[in-house]
GROMACS .gro file of N, CA and C in nm:
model
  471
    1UNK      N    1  -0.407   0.708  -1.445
    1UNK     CA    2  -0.416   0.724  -1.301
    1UNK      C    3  -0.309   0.639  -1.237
    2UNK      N    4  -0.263   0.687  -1.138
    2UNK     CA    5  -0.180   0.629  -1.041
    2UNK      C    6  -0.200   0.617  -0.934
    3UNK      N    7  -0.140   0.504  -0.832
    3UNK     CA    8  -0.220   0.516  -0.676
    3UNK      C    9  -0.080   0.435  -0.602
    4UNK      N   10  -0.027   0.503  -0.475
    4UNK     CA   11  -0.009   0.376  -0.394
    4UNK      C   12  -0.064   0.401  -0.287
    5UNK      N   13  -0.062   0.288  -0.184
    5UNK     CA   14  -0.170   0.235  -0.094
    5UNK      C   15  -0.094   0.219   0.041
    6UNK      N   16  -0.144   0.302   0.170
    6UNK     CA   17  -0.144   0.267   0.296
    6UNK      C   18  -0.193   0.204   0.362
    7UNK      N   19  -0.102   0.039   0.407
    7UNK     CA   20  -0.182  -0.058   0.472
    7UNK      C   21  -0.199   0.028   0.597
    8UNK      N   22  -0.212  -0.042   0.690
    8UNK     CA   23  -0.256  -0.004   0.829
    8UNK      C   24  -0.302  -0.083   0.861
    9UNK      N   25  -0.186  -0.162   1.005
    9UNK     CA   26  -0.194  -0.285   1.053
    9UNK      C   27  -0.156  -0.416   0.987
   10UNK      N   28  -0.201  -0.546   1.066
   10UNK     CA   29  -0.170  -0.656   0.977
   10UNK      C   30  -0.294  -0.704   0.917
   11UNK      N   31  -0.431  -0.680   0.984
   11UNK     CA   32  -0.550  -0.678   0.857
   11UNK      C   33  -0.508  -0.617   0.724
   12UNK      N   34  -0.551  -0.670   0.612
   12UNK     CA   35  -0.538  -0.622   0.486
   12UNK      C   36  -0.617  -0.541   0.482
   13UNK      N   37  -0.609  -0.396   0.501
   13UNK     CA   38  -0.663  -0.237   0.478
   13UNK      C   39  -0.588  -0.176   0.422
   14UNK      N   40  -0.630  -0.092   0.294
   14UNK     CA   41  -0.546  -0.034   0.210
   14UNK      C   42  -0.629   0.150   0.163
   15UNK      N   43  -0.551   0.213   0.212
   15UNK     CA   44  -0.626   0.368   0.173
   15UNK      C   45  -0.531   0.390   0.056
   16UNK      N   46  -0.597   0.404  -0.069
   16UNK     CA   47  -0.549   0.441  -0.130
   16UNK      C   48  -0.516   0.582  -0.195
   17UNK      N   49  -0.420   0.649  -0.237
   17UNK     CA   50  -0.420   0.798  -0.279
   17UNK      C   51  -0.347   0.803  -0.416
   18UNK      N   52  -0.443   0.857  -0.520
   18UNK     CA   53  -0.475   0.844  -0.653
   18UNK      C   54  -0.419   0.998  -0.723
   19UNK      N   55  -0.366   0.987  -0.817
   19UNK     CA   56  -0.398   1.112  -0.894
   19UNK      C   57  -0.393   1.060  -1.047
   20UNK      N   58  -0.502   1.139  -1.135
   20UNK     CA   59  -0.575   1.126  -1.210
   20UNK      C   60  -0.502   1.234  -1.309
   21UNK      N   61  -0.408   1.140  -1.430
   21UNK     CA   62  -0.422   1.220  -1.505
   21UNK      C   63  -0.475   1.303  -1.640
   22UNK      N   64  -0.448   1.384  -1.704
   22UNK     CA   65  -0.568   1.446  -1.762
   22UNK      C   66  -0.567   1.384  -1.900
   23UNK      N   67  -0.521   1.261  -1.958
   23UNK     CA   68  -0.473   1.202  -2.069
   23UNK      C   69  -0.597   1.077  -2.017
   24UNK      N   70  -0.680   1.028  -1.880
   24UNK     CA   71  -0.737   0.959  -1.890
   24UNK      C   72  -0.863   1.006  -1.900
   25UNK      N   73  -0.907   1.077  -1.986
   25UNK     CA   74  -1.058   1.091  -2.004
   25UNK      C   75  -1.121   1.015  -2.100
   26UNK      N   76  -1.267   1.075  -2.117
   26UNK     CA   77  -1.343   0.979  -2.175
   26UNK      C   78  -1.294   1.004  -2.332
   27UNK      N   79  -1.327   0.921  -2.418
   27UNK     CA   80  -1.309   0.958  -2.609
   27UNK      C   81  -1.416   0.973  -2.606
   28UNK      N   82  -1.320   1.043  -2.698
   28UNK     CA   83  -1.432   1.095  -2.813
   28UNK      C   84  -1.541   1.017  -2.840
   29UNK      N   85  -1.670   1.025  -2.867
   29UNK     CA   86  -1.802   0.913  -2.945
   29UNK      C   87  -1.776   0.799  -2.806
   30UNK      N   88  -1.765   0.829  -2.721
   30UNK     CA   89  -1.782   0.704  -2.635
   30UNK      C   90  -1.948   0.749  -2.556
   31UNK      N   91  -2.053   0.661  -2.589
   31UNK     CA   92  -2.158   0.674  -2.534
   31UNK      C   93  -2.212   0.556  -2.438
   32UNK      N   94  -2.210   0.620  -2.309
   32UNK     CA   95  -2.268   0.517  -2.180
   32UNK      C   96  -2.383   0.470  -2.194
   33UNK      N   97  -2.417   0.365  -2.126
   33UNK     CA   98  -2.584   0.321  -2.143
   33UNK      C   99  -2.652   0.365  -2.033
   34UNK      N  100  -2.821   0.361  -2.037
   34UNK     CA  101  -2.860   0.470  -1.943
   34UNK      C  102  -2.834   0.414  -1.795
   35UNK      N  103  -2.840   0.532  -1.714
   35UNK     CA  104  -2.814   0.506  -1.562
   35UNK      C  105  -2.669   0.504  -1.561
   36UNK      N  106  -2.561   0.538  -1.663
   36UNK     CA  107  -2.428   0.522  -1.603
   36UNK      C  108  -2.414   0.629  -1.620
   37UNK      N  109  -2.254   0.659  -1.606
   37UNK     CA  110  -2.162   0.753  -1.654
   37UNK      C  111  -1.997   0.737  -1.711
   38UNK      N  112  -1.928   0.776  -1.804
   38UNK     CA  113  -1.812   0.736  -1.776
   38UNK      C  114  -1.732   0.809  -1.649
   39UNK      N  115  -1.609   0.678  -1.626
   39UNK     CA  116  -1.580   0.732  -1.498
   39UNK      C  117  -1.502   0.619  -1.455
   40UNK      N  118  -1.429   0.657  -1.309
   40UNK     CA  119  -1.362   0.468  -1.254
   40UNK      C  120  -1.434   0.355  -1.220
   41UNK      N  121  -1.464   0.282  -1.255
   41UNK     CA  122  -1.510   0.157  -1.263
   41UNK      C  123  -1.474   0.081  -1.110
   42UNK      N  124  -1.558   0.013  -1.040
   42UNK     CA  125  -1.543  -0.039  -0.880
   42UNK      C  126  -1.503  -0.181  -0.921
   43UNK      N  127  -1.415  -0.207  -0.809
   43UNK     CA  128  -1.338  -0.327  -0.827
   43UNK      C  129  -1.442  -0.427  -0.719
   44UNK      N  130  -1.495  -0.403  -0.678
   44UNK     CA  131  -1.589  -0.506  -0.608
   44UNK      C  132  -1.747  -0.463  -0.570
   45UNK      N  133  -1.823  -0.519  -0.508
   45UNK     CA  134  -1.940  -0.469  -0.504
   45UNK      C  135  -2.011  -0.405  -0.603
   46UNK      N  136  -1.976  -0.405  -0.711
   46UNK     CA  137  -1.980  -0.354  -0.864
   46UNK      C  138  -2.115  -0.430  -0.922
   47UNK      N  139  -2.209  -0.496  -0.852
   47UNK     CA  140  -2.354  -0.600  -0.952
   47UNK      C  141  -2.419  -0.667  -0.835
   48UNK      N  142  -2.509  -0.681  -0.825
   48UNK     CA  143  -2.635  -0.713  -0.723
   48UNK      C  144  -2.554  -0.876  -0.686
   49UNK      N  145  -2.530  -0.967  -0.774
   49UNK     CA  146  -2.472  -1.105  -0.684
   49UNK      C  147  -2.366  -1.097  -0.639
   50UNK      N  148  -2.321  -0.946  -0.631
   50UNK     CA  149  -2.183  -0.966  -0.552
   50UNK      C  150  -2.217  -0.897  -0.434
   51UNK      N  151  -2.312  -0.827  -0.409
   51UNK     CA  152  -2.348  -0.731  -0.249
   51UNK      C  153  -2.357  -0.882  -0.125
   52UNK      N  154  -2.373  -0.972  -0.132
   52UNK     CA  155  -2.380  -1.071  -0.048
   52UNK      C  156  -2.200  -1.071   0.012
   53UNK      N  157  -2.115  -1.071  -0.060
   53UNK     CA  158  -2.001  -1.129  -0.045
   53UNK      C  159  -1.943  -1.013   0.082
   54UNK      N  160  -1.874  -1.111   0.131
   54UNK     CA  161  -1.789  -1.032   0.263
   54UNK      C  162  -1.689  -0.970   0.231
   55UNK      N  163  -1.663  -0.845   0.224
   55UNK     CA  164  -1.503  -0.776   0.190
   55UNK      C  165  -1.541  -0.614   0.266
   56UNK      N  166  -1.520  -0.664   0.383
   56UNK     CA  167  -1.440  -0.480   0.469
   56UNK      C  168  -1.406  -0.424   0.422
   57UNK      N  169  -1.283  -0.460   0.259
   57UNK     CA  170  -1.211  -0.353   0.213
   57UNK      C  171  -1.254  -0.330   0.072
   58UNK      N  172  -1.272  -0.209  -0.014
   58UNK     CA  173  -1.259  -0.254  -0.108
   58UNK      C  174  -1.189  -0.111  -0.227
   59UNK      N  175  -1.058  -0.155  -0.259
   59UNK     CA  176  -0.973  -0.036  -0.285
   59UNK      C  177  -1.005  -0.007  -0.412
   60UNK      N  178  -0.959   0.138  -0.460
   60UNK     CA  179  -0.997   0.206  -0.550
   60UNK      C  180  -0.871   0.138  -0.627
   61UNK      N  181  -0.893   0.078  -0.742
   61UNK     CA  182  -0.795   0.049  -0.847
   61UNK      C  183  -0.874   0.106  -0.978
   62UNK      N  184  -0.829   0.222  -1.070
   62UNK     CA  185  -0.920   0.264  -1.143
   62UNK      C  186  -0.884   0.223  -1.275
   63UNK      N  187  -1.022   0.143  -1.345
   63UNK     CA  188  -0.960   0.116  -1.469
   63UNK      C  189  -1.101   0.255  -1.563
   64UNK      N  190  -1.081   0.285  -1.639
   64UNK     CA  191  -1.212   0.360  -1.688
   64UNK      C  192  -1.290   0.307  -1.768
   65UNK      N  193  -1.426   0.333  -1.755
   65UNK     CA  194  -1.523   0.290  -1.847
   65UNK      C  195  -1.684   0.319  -1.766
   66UNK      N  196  -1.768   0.315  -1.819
   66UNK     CA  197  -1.901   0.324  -1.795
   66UNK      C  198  -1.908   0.266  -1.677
   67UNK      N  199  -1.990   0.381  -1.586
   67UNK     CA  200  -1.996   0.337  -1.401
   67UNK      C  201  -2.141   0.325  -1.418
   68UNK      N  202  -2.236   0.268  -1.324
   68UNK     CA  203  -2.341   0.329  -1.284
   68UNK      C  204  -2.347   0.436  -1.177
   69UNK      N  205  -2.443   0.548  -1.218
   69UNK     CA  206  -2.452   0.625  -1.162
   69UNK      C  207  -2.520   0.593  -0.970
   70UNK      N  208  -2.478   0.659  -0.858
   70UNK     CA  209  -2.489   0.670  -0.761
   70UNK      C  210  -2.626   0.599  -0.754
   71UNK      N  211  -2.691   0.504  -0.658
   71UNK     CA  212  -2.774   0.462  -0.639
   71UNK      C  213  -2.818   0.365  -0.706
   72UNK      N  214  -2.770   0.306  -0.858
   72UNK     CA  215  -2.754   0.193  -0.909
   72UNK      C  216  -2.649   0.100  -0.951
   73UNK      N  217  -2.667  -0.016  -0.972
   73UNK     CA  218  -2.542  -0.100  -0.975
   73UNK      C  219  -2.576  -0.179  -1.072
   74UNK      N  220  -2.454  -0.277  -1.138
   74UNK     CA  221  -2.515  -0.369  -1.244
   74UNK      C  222  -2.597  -0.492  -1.201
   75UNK      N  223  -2.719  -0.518  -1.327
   75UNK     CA  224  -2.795  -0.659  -1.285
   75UNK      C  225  -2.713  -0.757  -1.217
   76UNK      N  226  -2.583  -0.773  -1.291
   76UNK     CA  227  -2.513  -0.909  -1.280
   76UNK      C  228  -2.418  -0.873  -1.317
   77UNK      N  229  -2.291  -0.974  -1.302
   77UNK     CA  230  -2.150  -0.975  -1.322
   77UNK      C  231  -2.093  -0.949  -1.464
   78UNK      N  232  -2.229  -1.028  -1.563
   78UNK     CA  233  -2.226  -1.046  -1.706
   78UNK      C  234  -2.335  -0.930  -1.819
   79UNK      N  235  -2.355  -0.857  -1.720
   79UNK     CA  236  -2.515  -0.749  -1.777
   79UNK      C  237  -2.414  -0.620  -1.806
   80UNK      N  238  -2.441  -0.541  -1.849
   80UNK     CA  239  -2.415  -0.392  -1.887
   80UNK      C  240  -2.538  -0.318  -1.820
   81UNK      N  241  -2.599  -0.355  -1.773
   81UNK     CA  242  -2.743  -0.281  -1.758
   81UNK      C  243  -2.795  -0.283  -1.583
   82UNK      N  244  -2.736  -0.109  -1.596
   82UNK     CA  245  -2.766  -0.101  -1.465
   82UNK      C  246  -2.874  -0.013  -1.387
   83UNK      N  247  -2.953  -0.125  -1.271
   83UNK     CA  248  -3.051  -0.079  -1.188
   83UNK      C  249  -3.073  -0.074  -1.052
   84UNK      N  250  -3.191  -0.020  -1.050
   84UNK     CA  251  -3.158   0.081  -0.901
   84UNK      C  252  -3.152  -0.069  -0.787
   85UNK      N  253  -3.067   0.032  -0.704
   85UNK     CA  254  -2.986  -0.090  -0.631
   85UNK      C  255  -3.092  -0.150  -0.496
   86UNK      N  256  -3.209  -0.072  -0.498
   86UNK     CA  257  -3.298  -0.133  -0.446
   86UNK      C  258  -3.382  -0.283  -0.476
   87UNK      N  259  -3.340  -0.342  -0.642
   87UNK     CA  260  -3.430  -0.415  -0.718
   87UNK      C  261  -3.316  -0.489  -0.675
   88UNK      N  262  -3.204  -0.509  -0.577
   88UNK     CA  263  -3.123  -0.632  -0.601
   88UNK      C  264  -3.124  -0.694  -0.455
   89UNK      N  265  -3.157  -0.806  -0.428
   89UNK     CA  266  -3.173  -0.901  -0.344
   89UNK      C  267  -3.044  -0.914  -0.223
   90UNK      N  268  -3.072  -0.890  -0.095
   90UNK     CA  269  -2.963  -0.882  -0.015
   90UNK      C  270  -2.997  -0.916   0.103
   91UNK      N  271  -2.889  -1.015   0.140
   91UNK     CA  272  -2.925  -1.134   0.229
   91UNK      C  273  -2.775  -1.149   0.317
   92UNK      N  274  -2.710  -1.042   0.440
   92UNK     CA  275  -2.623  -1.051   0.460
   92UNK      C  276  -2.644  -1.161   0.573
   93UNK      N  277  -2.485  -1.175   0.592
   93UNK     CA  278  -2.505  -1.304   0.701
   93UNK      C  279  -2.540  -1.257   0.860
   94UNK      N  280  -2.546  -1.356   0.958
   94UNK     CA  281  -2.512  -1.297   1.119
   94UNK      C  282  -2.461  -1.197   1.112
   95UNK      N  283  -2.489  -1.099   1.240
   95UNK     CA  284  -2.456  -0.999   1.317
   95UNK      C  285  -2.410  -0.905   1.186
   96UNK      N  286  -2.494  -0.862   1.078
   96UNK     CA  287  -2.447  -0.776   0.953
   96UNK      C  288  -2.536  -0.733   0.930
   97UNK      N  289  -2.557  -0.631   0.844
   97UNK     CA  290  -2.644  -0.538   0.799
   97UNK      C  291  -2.594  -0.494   0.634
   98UNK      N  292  -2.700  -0.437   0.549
   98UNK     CA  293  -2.722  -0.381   0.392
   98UNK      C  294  -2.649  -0.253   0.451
   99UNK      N  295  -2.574  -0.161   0.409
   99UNK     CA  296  -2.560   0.013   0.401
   99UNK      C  297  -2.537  -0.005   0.218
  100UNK      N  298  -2.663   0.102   0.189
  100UNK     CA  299  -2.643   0.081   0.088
  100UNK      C  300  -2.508   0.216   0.029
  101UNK      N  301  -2.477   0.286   0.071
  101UNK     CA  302  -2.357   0.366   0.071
  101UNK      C  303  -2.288   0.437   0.221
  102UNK      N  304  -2.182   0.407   0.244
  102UNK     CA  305  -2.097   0.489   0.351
  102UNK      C  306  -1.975   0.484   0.333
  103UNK      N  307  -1.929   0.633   0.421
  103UNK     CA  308  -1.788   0.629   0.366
  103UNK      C  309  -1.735   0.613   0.484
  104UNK      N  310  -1.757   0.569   0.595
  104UNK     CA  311  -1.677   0.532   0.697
  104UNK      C  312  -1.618   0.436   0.690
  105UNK      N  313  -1.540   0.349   0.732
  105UNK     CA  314  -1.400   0.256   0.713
  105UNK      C  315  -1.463   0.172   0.813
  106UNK      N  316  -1.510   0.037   0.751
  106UNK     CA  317  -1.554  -0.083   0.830
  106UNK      C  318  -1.462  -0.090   0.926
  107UNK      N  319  -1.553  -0.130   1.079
  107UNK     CA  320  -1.456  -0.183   1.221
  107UNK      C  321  -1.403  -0.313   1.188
  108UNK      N  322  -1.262  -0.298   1.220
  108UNK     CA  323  -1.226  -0.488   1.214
  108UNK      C  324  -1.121  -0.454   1.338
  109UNK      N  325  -1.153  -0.580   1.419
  109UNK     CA  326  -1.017  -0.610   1.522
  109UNK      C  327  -0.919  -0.560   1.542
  110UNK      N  328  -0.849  -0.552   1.420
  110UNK     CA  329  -0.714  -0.499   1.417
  110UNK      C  330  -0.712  -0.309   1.465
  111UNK      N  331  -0.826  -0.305   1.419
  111UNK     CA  332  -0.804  -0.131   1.367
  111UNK      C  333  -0.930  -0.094   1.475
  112UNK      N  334  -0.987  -0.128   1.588
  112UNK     CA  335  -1.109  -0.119   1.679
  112UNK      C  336  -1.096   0.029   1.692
  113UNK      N  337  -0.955   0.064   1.747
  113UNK     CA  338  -0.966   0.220   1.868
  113UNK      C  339  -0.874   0.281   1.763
  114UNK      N  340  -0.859   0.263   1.609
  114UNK     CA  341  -0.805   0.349   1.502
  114UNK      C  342  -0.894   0.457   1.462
  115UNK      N  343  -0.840   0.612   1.450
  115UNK     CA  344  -0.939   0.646   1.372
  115UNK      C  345  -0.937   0.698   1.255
  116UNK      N  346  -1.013   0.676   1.141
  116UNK     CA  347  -0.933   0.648   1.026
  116UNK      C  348  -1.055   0.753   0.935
  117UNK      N  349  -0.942   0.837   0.845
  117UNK     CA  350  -1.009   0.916   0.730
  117UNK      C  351  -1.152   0.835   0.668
  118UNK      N  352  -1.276   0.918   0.583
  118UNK     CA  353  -1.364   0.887   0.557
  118UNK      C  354  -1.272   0.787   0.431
  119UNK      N  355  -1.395   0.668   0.337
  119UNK     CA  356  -1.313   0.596   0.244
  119UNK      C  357  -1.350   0.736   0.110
  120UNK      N  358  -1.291   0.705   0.017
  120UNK     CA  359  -1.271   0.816  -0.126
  120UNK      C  360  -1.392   0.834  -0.185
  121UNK      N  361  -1.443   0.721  -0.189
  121UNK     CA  362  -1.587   0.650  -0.249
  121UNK      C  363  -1.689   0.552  -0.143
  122UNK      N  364  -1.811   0.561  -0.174
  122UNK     CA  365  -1.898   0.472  -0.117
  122UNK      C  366  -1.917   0.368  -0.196
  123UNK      N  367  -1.963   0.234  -0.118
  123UNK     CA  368  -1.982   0.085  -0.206
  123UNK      C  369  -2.079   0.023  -0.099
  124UNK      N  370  -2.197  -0.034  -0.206
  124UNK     CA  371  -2.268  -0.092  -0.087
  124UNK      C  372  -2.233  -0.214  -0.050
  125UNK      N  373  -2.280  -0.265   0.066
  125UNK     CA  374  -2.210  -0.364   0.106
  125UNK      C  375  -2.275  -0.412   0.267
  126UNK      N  376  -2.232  -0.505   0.308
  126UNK     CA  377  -2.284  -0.543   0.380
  126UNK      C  378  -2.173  -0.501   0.524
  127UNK      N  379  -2.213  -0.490   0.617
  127UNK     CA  380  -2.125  -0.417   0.721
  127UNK      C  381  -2.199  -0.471   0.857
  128UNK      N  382  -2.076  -0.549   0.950
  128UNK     CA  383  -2.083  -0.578   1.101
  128UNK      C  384  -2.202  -0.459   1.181
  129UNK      N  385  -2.280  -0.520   1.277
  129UNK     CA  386  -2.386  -0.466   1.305
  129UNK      C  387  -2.312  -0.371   1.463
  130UNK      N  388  -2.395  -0.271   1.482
  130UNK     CA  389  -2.272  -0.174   1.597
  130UNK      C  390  -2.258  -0.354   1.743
  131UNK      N  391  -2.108  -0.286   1.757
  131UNK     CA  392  -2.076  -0.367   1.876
  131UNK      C  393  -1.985  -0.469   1.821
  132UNK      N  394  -2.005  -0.487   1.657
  132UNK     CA  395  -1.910  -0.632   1.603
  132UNK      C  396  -1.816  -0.555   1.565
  133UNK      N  397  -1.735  -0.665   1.489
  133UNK     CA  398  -1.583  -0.604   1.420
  133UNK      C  399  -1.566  -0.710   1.321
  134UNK      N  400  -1.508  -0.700   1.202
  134UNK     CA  401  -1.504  -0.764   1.117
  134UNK      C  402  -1.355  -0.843   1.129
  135UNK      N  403  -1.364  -1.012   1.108
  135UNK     CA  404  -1.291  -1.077   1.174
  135UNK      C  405  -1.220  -1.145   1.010
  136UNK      N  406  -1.126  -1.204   0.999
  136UNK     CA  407  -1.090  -1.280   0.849
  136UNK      C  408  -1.129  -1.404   0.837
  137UNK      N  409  -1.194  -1.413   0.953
  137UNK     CA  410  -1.287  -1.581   0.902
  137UNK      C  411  -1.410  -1.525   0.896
  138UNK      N  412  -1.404  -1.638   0.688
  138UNK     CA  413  -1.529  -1.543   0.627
  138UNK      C  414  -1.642  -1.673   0.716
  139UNK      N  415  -1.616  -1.765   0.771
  139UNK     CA  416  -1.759  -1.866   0.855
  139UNK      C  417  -1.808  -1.753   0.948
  140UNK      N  418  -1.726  -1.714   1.023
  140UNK     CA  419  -1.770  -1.594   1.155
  140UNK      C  420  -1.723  -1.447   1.075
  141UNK      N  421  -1.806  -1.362   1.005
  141UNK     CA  422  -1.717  -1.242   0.931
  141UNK      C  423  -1.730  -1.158   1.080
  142UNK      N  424  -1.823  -1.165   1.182
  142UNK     CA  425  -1.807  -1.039   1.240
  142UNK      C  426  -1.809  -1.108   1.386
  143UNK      N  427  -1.770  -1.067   1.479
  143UNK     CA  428  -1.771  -1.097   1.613
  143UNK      C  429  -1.778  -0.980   1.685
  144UNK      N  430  -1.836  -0.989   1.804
  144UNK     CA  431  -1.838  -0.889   1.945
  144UNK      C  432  -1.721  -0.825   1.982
  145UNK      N  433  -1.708  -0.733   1.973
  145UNK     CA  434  -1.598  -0.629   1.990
  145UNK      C  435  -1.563  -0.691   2.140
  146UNK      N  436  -1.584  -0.737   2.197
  146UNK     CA  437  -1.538  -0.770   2.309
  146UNK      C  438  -1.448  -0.910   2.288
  147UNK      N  439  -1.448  -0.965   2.172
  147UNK     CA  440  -1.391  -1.097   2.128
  147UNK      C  441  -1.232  -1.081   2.069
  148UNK      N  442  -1.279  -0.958   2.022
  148UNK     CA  443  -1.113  -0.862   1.961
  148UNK      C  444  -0.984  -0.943   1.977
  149UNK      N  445  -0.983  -0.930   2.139
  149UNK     CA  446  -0.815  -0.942   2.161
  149UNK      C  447  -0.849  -1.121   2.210
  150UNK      N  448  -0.916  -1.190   2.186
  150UNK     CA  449  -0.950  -1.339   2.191
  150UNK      C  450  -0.840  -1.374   2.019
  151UNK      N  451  -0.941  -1.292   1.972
  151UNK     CA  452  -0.890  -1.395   1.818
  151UNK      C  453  -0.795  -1.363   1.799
  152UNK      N  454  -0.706  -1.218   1.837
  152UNK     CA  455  -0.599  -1.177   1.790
  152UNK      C  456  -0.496  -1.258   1.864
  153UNK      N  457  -0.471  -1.324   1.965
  153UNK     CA  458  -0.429  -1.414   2.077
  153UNK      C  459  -0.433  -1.542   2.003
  154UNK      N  460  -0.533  -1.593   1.988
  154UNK     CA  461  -0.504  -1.702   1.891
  154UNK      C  462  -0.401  -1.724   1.773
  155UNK      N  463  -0.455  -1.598   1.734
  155UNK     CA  464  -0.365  -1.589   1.562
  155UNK      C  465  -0.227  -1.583   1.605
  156UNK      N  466  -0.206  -1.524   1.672
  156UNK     CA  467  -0.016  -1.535   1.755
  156UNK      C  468   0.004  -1.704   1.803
  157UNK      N  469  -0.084  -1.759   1.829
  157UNK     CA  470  -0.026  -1.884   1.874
  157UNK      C  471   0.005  -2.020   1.787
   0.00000   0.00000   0.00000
C-alpha cells in the first residue's frame, strides 16, 4: 500500500489517499484470532487504554495484520485478544464525549467553517462536545468555539 497525505491548514490534519496493492494480501495459513480479521491495522485508538488519549487526528498508515472486527478493540496495548469495545473503561476529559465510531472529521480551530470529506475509517475516540473545537493544548483539548480566534491570536504573538 501506498498513501500521501493532505494537510489542511497549520493544525496537524492529514487526509490520507491510499491505494492498495494486490501483492498485499493475507498468506496463505495465516489464521486470525476470534473477533478479528486480517486487514490494516489502526495506528492509534487501536486497545481500550488508549481510548482516553487526546488525538483529533488519526491517519491511516497501513501496516497488515489481524484487525478487530468493527465494534471491538484490543484488551490492551500488549493483548492479542480482542473485546467488545463496550467492556473498556472511558473516562474522557472536560467538555468531551465517547463516539464510539464516526466518520466525520473532528472540529478544531483551525478548520471551524472547513468543510471536510467524511474520514476513510471510523476510530473510537473521544471528541469535543457540540459548541467546542479541539485546541493543541492537550491541559485544555477543547474550548468554546467562540475562543477560536483568541488562541489563534495568541499563537501569532
Amino acid at each position: 500500500m501506498w498513501c500521501y497525505y493532505l494537510s489542511l491548514g497549520t493544525f496537524v490534519f492529514v487526509l490520507p489517499v491510499c491505494w492498495v496493492h494486490v501483492a498485499e494480501t493475507k498468506s496463505v495459513g495465516t489464521a486470525c484470532p476470534a473477533n478479528s480479521y486480517w486487514g490494516c491495522l489502526k495506528t492509534c485508538m487501536e486497545s481500550c487504554d488508549k481510548l482516553n488519549d487526546v488525538n483529533p487526528v488519526c491517519p491511516v498508515l497501513c501496516n497488515w495484520g489481524c484487525e478487530c472486527k468493527p465494534g471491538y478493540i484490543l484488551e490492551s496495548q500488549s493483548s492479542k485478544v480482542c473485546v467488545p469495545l463496550s467492556d473498556c473503561n472511558v473516562a474522557c476529559p472536560l467538555n468531551m464525549h465517547f463516539r464510539p465510531c464516526s466518520l466525520r472529521p473532528p472540529i478544531t480551530c483551525e478548520l471551524v467553517n472547513a468543510t471536510l470529506p467524511d474520514l476513510p475509517s471510523c476510530s473510537p475516540q473521544c471528541y469535543c462536545d457540540e459548541g467546542y473545537a479541539f485546541t493543541r493544548d492537550r491541559k485544555k483539548p477543547c474550548i468554546p468555539l467562540g475562543e477560536c480566534s483568541k488562541q489563534q491570536n495568541a499563537a501569532l504573538d
